[in-house]
PDB file of C-alpha atoms in Angstrom:
ATOM      1  CA  MET A   1      23.778 130.924 168.071  1.00 60.00           C
ATOM      2  CA  ASN A   2      23.493 131.128 171.863  1.00 84.00           C
ATOM      3  CA  ALA A   3      22.161 134.674 171.653  1.00 85.00           C
ATOM      4  CA  ASP A   4      19.447 133.569 169.206  1.00 93.00           C
ATOM      5  CA  LEU A   5      18.577 130.603 171.385  1.00 95.00           C
ATOM      6  CA  ALA A   6      18.392 132.753 174.507  1.00 94.00           C
ATOM      7  CA  HIS A   7      16.138 135.247 172.738  1.00 95.00           C
ATOM      8  CA  ARG A   8      13.738 132.507 171.632  1.00 96.00           C
ATOM      9  CA  LEU A   9      13.652 130.777 175.006  1.00 96.00           C
ATOM     10  CA  ARG A  10      13.040 134.023 176.911  1.00 96.00           C
ATOM     11  CA  THR A  11       9.631 134.189 175.209  1.00 96.00           C
ATOM     12  CA  PHE A  12       8.628 130.951 176.950  1.00 96.00           C
ATOM     13  CA  SER A  13      10.189 132.082 180.211  1.00 96.00           C
ATOM     14  CA  GLU A  14       8.179 135.308 180.209  1.00 96.00           C
ATOM     15  CA  ALA A  15       4.987 133.408 179.427  1.00 95.00           C
ATOM     16  CA  ALA A  16       5.590 131.177 182.463  1.00 94.00           C
ATOM     17  CA  LYS A  17       6.259 134.175 184.704  1.00 93.00           C
ATOM     18  CA  ASN A  18       2.837 135.524 183.745  1.00 90.00           C
ATOM     19  CA  LEU A  19       1.114 132.245 184.600  1.00 87.00           C
ATOM     20  CA  LYS A  20      -1.856 132.565 186.929  1.00 83.00           C
ATOM     21  CA  GLY A  21      -3.594 129.467 188.212  1.00 80.00           C
ATOM     22  CA  TRP A  22      -2.423 126.075 186.946  1.00 80.00           C
ATOM     23  CA  SER A  23      -3.636 126.065 183.356  1.00 82.00           C
ATOM     24  CA  PHE A  24      -0.283 125.593 181.629  1.00 90.00           C
ATOM     25  CA  GLU A  25      -0.009 127.021 178.128  1.00 91.00           C
ATOM     26  CA  TYR A  26       2.697 124.530 177.133  1.00 93.00           C
ATOM     27  CA  LYS A  27       2.745 120.914 178.277  1.00 92.00           C
ATOM     28  CA  PRO A  28       4.828 117.855 177.469  1.00 95.00           C
ATOM     29  CA  GLU A  29       3.333 115.054 175.405  1.00 95.00           C
ATOM     30  CA  SER A  30       2.425 111.871 177.289  1.00 94.00           C
ATOM     31  CA  LEU A  31       3.674 108.737 175.532  1.00 94.00           C
ATOM     32  CA  SER A  32       1.377 106.448 177.524  1.00 88.00           C
ATOM     33  CA  GLY A  33      -2.290 106.257 178.329  1.00 81.00           C
ATOM     34  CA  PRO A  34      -3.900 108.278 181.128  1.00 86.00           C
ATOM     35  CA  VAL A  35      -3.592 107.286 184.767  1.00 93.00           C
ATOM     36  CA  PRO A  36      -5.876 104.308 185.605  1.00 95.00           C
ATOM     37  CA  TRP A  37      -8.108 106.368 187.861  1.00 97.00           C
ATOM     38  CA  ASN A  38     -10.142 109.559 187.538  1.00 97.00           C
ATOM     39  CA  TYR A  39      -9.323 111.826 190.456  1.00 98.00           C
ATOM     40  CA  GLU A  40     -12.033 114.374 189.692  1.00 96.00           C
ATOM     41  CA  GLU A  41     -14.692 111.690 189.371  1.00 96.00           C
ATOM     42  CA  MET A  42     -13.584 110.026 192.598  1.00 96.00           C
ATOM     43  CA  ALA A  43     -13.616 113.328 194.490  1.00 97.00           C
ATOM     44  CA  SER A  44     -17.013 114.216 193.069  1.00 95.00           C
ATOM     45  CA  ASN A  45     -18.464 110.851 194.086  1.00 95.00           C
ATOM     46  CA  LEU A  46     -17.171 111.303 197.639  1.00 95.00           C
ATOM     47  CA  LEU A  47     -19.173 114.495 198.023  1.00 92.00           C
ATOM     48  CA  LYS A  48     -22.499 113.545 199.554  1.00 81.00           C
ATOM     49  CA  HIS A  49     -25.410 115.754 200.568  1.00 75.00           C
ATOM     50  CA  GLY A  50     -24.375 118.197 203.282  1.00 76.00           C
ATOM     51  CA  ASP A  51     -20.681 117.346 203.198  1.00 92.00           C
ATOM     52  CA  VAL A  52     -18.145 119.910 204.388  1.00 97.00           C
ATOM     53  CA  VAL A  53     -15.136 119.727 202.069  1.00 98.00           C
ATOM     54  CA  LEU A  54     -11.679 121.313 201.963  1.00 98.00           C
ATOM     55  CA  ASP A  55      -9.376 121.461 198.934  1.00 97.00           C
ATOM     56  CA  LEU A  56      -5.745 121.966 199.901  1.00 98.00           C
ATOM     57  CA  GLY A  57      -3.509 124.033 197.627  1.00 94.00           C
ATOM     58  CA  THR A  58      -6.321 124.639 195.173  1.00 95.00           C
ATOM     59  CA  GLY A  59      -4.074 126.600 192.773  1.00 90.00           C
ATOM     60  CA  GLY A  60      -6.402 128.671 190.634  1.00 91.00           C
ATOM     61  CA  GLY A  61      -9.379 126.576 191.713  1.00 93.00           C
ATOM     62  CA  GLU A  62      -9.739 125.125 188.212  1.00 92.00           C
ATOM     63  CA  VAL A  63     -10.125 121.465 189.250  1.00 95.00           C
ATOM     64  CA  PHE A  64     -11.999 122.064 192.500  1.00 96.00           C
ATOM     65  CA  SER A  65     -14.504 124.258 190.671  1.00 95.00           C
ATOM     66  CA  ARG A  66     -15.488 121.294 188.516  1.00 95.00           C
ATOM     67  CA  ILE A  67     -15.644 118.939 191.503  1.00 96.00           C
ATOM     68  CA  VAL A  68     -18.084 121.072 193.506  1.00 95.00           C
ATOM     69  CA  GLU A  69     -20.172 122.148 190.503  1.00 93.00           C
ATOM     70  CA  GLY A  70     -23.817 121.518 191.300  1.00 91.00           C
ATOM     71  CA  LYS A  71     -23.075 119.963 194.692  1.00 92.00           C
ATOM     72  CA  ASP A  72     -25.051 120.770 197.837  1.00 90.00           C
ATOM     73  CA  CYS A  73     -22.047 121.088 200.120  1.00 94.00           C
ATOM     74  CA  VAL A  74     -20.127 123.584 202.208  1.00 96.00           C
ATOM     75  CA  ALA A  75     -16.808 124.049 200.451  1.00 96.00           C
ATOM     76  CA  TYR A  76     -13.505 125.627 201.438  1.00 97.00           C
ATOM     77  CA  ALA A  77     -10.266 125.906 199.497  1.00 96.00           C
ATOM     78  CA  SER A  78      -6.824 126.906 200.724  1.00 95.00           C
ATOM     79  CA  GLU A  79      -4.100 128.510 198.620  1.00 91.00           C
ATOM     80  CA  GLU A  80      -0.872 129.972 199.983  1.00 90.00           C
ATOM     81  CA  TRP A  81       0.588 131.642 196.878  1.00 81.00           C
ATOM     82  CA  HIS A  82      -0.485 135.284 196.638  1.00 82.00           C
ATOM     83  CA  VAL A  83      -0.695 135.115 192.837  1.00 82.00           C
ATOM     84  CA  ASN A  84      -3.097 132.175 192.729  1.00 82.00           C
ATOM     85  CA  ALA A  85      -5.325 133.027 195.703  1.00 85.00           C
ATOM     86  CA  PRO A  86      -7.250 135.801 193.865  1.00 86.00           C
ATOM     87  CA  VAL A  87      -7.470 133.605 190.748  1.00 86.00           C
ATOM     88  CA  ALA A  88      -9.011 130.859 192.888  1.00 87.00           C
ATOM     89  CA  ARG A  89     -11.495 133.317 194.352  1.00 90.00           C
ATOM     90  CA  ASP A  90     -12.630 134.222 190.843  1.00 88.00           C
ATOM     91  CA  HIS A  91     -12.956 130.582 189.747  1.00 86.00           C
ATOM     92  CA  LEU A  92     -14.704 129.529 192.935  1.00 89.00           C
ATOM     93  CA  TYR A  93     -16.955 132.550 193.317  1.00 88.00           C
ATOM     94  CA  SER A  94     -20.259 131.410 194.904  1.00 87.00           C
ATOM     95  CA  LYS A  95     -18.946 127.815 195.042  1.00 91.00           C
ATOM     96  CA  ALA A  96     -16.343 127.837 197.823  1.00 92.00           C
ATOM     97  CA  ASN A  97     -14.694 130.027 200.442  1.00 92.00           C
ATOM     98  CA  VAL A  98     -11.044 130.589 199.543  1.00 95.00           C
ATOM     99  CA  ILE A  99      -8.609 130.968 202.441  1.00 93.00           C
ATOM    100  CA  ARG A 100      -5.001 132.046 201.937  1.00 93.00           C
ATOM    101  CA  ALA A 101      -3.145 129.579 204.153  1.00 92.00           C
ATOM    102  CA  SER A 102      -0.358 127.024 204.201  1.00 92.00           C
ATOM    103  CA  SER A 103      -1.354 123.371 204.069  1.00 92.00           C
ATOM    104  CA  SER A 104       1.082 122.689 206.894  1.00 91.00           C
ATOM    105  CA  GLN A 105      -0.750 125.017 209.298  1.00 92.00           C
ATOM    106  CA  LEU A 106      -4.460 125.138 208.579  1.00 94.00           C
ATOM    107  CA  PRO A 107      -6.644 127.818 210.207  1.00 95.00           C
ATOM    108  CA  PHE A 108      -9.479 125.409 210.996  1.00 97.00           C
ATOM    109  CA  THR A 109     -10.682 123.786 214.205  1.00 97.00           C
ATOM    110  CA  ASN A 110     -10.348 120.079 214.912  1.00 97.00           C
ATOM    111  CA  GLN A 111     -12.684 117.722 213.054  1.00 97.00           C
ATOM    112  CA  SER A 112     -14.063 120.373 210.691  1.00 97.00           C
ATOM    113  CA  PHE A 113     -14.324 118.419 207.430  1.00 97.00           C
ATOM    114  CA  ASP A 114     -16.004 115.298 206.099  1.00 97.00           C
ATOM    115  CA  LEU A 115     -13.729 115.296 203.064  1.00 97.00           C
ATOM    116  CA  VAL A 116     -10.252 116.753 202.493  1.00 98.00           C
ATOM    117  CA  LEU A 117      -8.792 116.846 198.981  1.00 98.00           C
ATOM    118  CA  ALA A 118      -5.303 117.621 197.706  1.00 98.00           C
ATOM    119  CA  ARG A 119      -4.210 117.515 194.102  1.00 96.00           C
ATOM    120  CA  HIS A 120      -0.479 118.011 193.608  1.00 93.00           C
ATOM    121  CA  GLU A 121      -0.074 119.791 196.950  1.00 94.00           C
ATOM    122  CA  ALA A 122       2.519 118.901 199.604  1.00 93.00           C
ATOM    123  CA  ILE A 123       0.649 117.747 202.680  1.00 96.00           C
ATOM    124  CA  GLN A 124       1.082 117.448 206.436  1.00 96.00           C
ATOM    125  CA  PRO A 125      -0.594 114.187 207.555  1.00 98.00           C
ATOM    126  CA  GLU A 126      -0.914 115.417 211.151  1.00 98.00           C
ATOM    127  CA  GLU A 127      -2.873 118.467 210.022  1.00 97.00           C
ATOM    128  CA  ILE A 128      -5.150 116.381 207.827  1.00 98.00           C
ATOM    129  CA  GLU A 129      -5.855 113.986 210.706  1.00 98.00           C
ATOM    130  CA  ARG A 130      -6.613 116.945 212.948  1.00 98.00           C
ATOM    131  CA  VAL A 131      -9.171 118.666 210.702  1.00 98.00           C
ATOM    132  CA  LEU A 132     -10.794 115.458 209.418  1.00 97.00           C
ATOM    133  CA  LYS A 133     -14.033 114.392 211.093  1.00 96.00           C
ATOM    134  CA  SER A 134     -14.592 110.853 212.345  1.00 96.00           C
ATOM    135  CA  GLU A 135     -15.563 108.649 209.386  1.00 95.00           C
ATOM    136  CA  GLY A 136     -14.082 111.328 207.111  1.00 96.00           C
ATOM    137  CA  THR A 137     -12.024 110.727 203.970  1.00 97.00           C
ATOM    138  CA  PHE A 138      -8.839 112.202 202.550  1.00 97.00           C
ATOM    139  CA  LEU A 139      -8.133 111.835 198.823  1.00 98.00           C
ATOM    140  CA  THR A 140      -4.986 112.997 197.098  1.00 98.00           C
ATOM    141  CA  GLN A 141      -3.274 112.714 193.740  1.00 98.00           C
ATOM    142  CA  GLN A 142       0.423 113.570 193.823  1.00 97.00           C
ATOM    143  CA  VAL A 143       3.314 113.744 191.382  1.00 96.00           C
ATOM    144  CA  ILE A 144       5.864 110.962 191.928  1.00 97.00           C
ATOM    145  CA  PRO A 145       8.897 112.029 194.027  1.00 96.00           C
ATOM    146  CA  ASP A 146      11.410 111.390 191.204  1.00 96.00           C
ATOM    147  CA  PHE A 147       9.438 113.172 188.488  1.00 97.00           C
ATOM    148  CA  MET A 148      11.692 113.943 185.483  1.00 97.00           C
ATOM    149  CA  ARG A 149      14.655 112.379 187.304  1.00 97.00           C
ATOM    150  CA  GLU A 150      16.706 112.310 184.069  1.00 97.00           C
ATOM    151  CA  LEU A 151      16.901 116.095 184.193  1.00 96.00           C
ATOM    152  CA  LYS A 152      19.418 115.895 187.024  1.00 96.00           C
ATOM    153  CA  ASP A 153      22.094 114.813 184.516  1.00 95.00           C
ATOM    154  CA  THR A 154      21.833 118.292 182.976  1.00 97.00           C
ATOM    155  CA  PHE A 155      20.881 120.296 186.072  1.00 97.00           C
ATOM    156  CA  PRO A 156      22.762 118.857 189.096  1.00 96.00           C
ATOM    157  CA  THR A 157      21.041 121.306 191.467  1.00 95.00           C
ATOM    158  CA  MET A 158      17.642 119.813 190.669  1.00 97.00           C
ATOM    159  CA  THR A 159      15.665 119.249 193.868  1.00 96.00           C
ATOM    160  CA  ALA A 160      15.752 115.683 195.198  1.00 94.00           C
ATOM    161  CA  TYR A 161      12.604 114.761 197.084  1.00 95.00           C
ATOM    162  CA  PRO A 162      12.188 112.034 199.689  1.00 95.00           C
ATOM    163  CA  ASN A 163       9.900 109.144 198.830  1.00 96.00           C
ATOM    164  CA  HIS A 164       6.700 110.770 200.071  1.00 97.00           C
ATOM    165  CA  TYR A 165       4.588 108.080 198.384  1.00 98.00           C
ATOM    166  CA  PHE A 166       5.649 105.706 201.164  1.00 97.00           C
ATOM    167  CA  GLU A 167       6.279 108.337 203.835  1.00 98.00           C
ATOM    168  CA  TYR A 168       2.717 109.667 203.670  1.00 98.00           C
ATOM    169  CA  GLN A 169       1.297 106.159 203.943  1.00 98.00           C
ATOM    170  CA  GLU A 170       3.490 105.395 206.940  1.00 98.00           C
ATOM    171  CA  SER A 171       2.543 108.667 208.648  1.00 98.00           C
ATOM    172  CA  PHE A 172      -1.190 108.129 208.174  1.00 98.00           C
ATOM    173  CA  SER A 173      -0.937 104.584 209.496  1.00 98.00           C
ATOM    174  CA  LYS A 174       0.950 105.771 212.589  1.00 98.00           C
ATOM    175  CA  LEU A 175      -1.779 108.361 213.174  1.00 98.00           C
ATOM    176  CA  GLY A 176      -4.359 105.574 213.210  1.00 97.00           C
ATOM    177  CA  LEU A 177      -5.916 106.312 209.832  1.00 98.00           C
ATOM    178  CA  ASN A 178      -6.687 103.649 207.252  1.00 98.00           C
ATOM    179  CA  VAL A 179      -4.872 103.748 203.919  1.00 98.00           C
ATOM    180  CA  GLU A 180      -7.599 102.202 201.777  1.00 98.00           C
ATOM    181  CA  ARG A 181      -5.956 102.728 198.408  1.00 98.00           C
ATOM    182  CA  ALA A 182      -2.399 103.435 197.336  1.00 98.00           C
ATOM    183  CA  GLU A 183      -1.631 103.261 193.642  1.00 98.00           C
ATOM    184  CA  GLU A 184       1.243 104.575 191.537  1.00 97.00           C
ATOM    185  CA  TYR A 185       1.391 104.983 187.772  1.00 97.00           C
ATOM    186  CA  ARG A 186       4.546 105.850 185.825  1.00 96.00           C
ATOM    187  CA  TYR A 187       4.849 106.858 182.187  1.00 96.00           C
ATOM    188  CA  GLN A 188       7.095 108.744 179.773  1.00 96.00           C
ATOM    189  CA  ILE A 189       6.684 112.316 178.622  1.00 97.00           C
ATOM    190  CA  ARG A 190       8.351 114.150 175.749  1.00 97.00           C
ATOM    191  CA  PHE A 191       8.954 117.864 175.289  1.00 97.00           C
ATOM    192  CA  ASN A 192       8.739 118.523 171.573  1.00 96.00           C
ATOM    193  CA  ASP A 193      10.220 122.002 171.944  1.00 97.00           C
ATOM    194  CA  LEU A 194      12.997 123.109 174.293  1.00 97.00           C
ATOM    195  CA  GLY A 195      10.930 126.215 175.010  1.00 97.00           C
ATOM    196  CA  HIS A 196       8.210 124.025 176.517  1.00 97.00           C
ATOM    197  CA  LEU A 197      10.735 122.600 178.979  1.00 98.00           C
ATOM    198  CA  VAL A 198      11.866 126.133 179.864  1.00 97.00           C
ATOM    199  CA  TYR A 199       8.231 127.069 180.464  1.00 97.00           C
ATOM    200  CA  GLN A 200       7.836 124.102 182.826  1.00 96.00           C
ATOM    201  CA  LEU A 201      10.988 124.914 184.800  1.00 97.00           C
ATOM    202  CA  VAL A 202      10.081 128.580 185.224  1.00 96.00           C
ATOM    203  CA  ALA A 203       6.469 127.773 186.146  1.00 94.00           C
ATOM    204  CA  THR A 204       7.662 125.261 188.772  1.00 94.00           C
ATOM    205  CA  PRO A 205      10.685 127.043 190.293  1.00 93.00           C
ATOM    206  CA  TRP A 206      11.145 124.348 192.956  1.00 93.00           C
ATOM    207  CA  THR A 207      12.238 121.861 190.265  1.00 96.00           C
ATOM    208  CA  VAL A 208      15.605 123.512 189.576  1.00 97.00           C
ATOM    209  CA  PRO A 209      16.022 126.288 192.173  1.00 96.00           C
ATOM    210  CA  GLY A 210      17.313 129.509 190.660  1.00 95.00           C
ATOM    211  CA  PHE A 211      16.654 128.434 187.096  1.00 97.00           C
ATOM    212  CA  ASP A 212      16.464 131.059 184.387  1.00 95.00           C
ATOM    213  CA  VAL A 213      17.424 131.162 180.728  1.00 97.00           C
ATOM    214  CA  ASP A 214      20.490 133.361 181.060  1.00 95.00           C
ATOM    215  CA  SER A 215      22.145 131.688 184.044  1.00 95.00           C
ATOM    216  CA  HIS A 216      21.542 128.207 182.581  1.00 96.00           C
ATOM    217  CA  LEU A 217      22.158 128.998 178.921  1.00 96.00           C
ATOM    218  CA  GLY A 218      25.099 126.582 178.761  1.00 95.00           C
ATOM    219  CA  GLU A 219      22.937 123.653 179.857  1.00 97.00           C
ATOM    220  CA  LEU A 220      20.105 124.722 177.556  1.00 97.00           C
ATOM    221  CA  SER A 221      22.519 124.953 174.637  1.00 96.00           C
ATOM    222  CA  MET A 222      23.568 121.352 175.292  1.00 96.00           C
ATOM    223  CA  LEU A 223      19.934 120.244 175.226  1.00 97.00           C
ATOM    224  CA  ASP A 224      19.345 122.255 172.055  1.00 96.00           C
ATOM    225  CA  GLU A 225      22.299 120.546 170.367  1.00 96.00           C
ATOM    226  CA  HIS A 226      21.006 117.175 171.571  1.00 96.00           C
ATOM    227  CA  MET A 227      17.681 117.846 169.832  1.00 96.00           C
ATOM    228  CA  ARG A 228      19.347 119.179 166.686  1.00 95.00           C
ATOM    229  CA  SER A 229      21.284 115.909 166.489  1.00 96.00           C
ATOM    230  CA  GLY A 230      18.075 113.902 166.506  1.00 96.00           C
ATOM    231  CA  GLY A 231      17.773 113.350 170.240  1.00 96.00           C
ATOM    232  CA  GLU A 232      14.569 113.696 172.206  1.00 97.00           C
ATOM    233  CA  LEU A 233      13.695 115.280 175.529  1.00 97.00           C
ATOM    234  CA  LEU A 234      12.274 112.179 177.210  1.00 97.00           C
ATOM    235  CA  PHE A 235      11.590 111.996 180.945  1.00 97.00           C
ATOM    236  CA  THR A 236       9.989 109.748 183.517  1.00 96.00           C
ATOM    237  CA  ALA A 237       6.698 111.103 184.799  1.00 96.00           C
ATOM    238  CA  GLY A 238       3.991 109.702 187.007  1.00 96.00           C
ATOM    239  CA  ASP A 239       1.325 110.216 189.615  1.00 97.00           C
ATOM    240  CA  TYR A 240       0.089 108.355 192.625  1.00 98.00           C
ATOM    241  CA  LEU A 241      -3.235 108.181 194.402  1.00 98.00           C
ATOM    242  CA  LEU A 242      -3.927 107.818 198.117  1.00 98.00           C
ATOM    243  CA  LYS A 243      -7.332 107.357 199.705  1.00 98.00           C
ATOM    244  CA  VAL A 244      -7.304 107.506 203.500  1.00 98.00           C
ATOM    245  CA  THR A 245     -10.209 107.186 205.956  1.00 97.00           C
ATOM    246  CA  LYS A 246     -10.660 107.979 209.621  1.00 97.00           C
ATOM    247  CA  ASP A 247     -12.579 105.612 211.884  1.00 93.00           C
ATOM    248  CA  GLY A 248     -15.622 106.799 213.807  1.00 78.00           C
TER     249      GLY A 248
END
């Protein structure tokens, strides 16, 4: 049985290893409504004529491409991962300059941008304050720190994150920036196939460091048995939104 399970799950693992950009082939089902804000719409509305904008950790540039579509702006996007950087360049061709760089050490001069964006990218508030122009805006949507916290019962080595929802706000306030909006939304998600969970864990290797099907087959077998007995793979999910401005 374990050999059959491992063989089936390896298909999802290999699919995740071939992922380029952030268009996931397999996603969990949300059991609640969408978040009560529209990040893309908000970011698009913040782009005014002549704005200089930076998207941190753009991934494959999928979301940022839609935000800057048709805008008269000067756009830059950063992406550190060598796999996604060329994907972003393809998506953002003629729309934005893609720079391979870490969000914690940006290769830009002080006060370079009217608008800085970050969607699901770890940030360094000091760097954002440095590159943001006076009267500039920073907008970010982030995954909650304890995303899928229930998974730790099965995978004890799951990464535990600090509460960056509050830490980021505190850091920006100490830097003299104004936290104009801070909103969190939590909901439940369900993986209807164990393979979809495997795909997620391989595609996001920071969730359970060192995860792979063969080394964690015992844990996966337990989850498989749980589902065969009528159980569900239910987890806490959520996002939060921060809008921060810099005085003139």
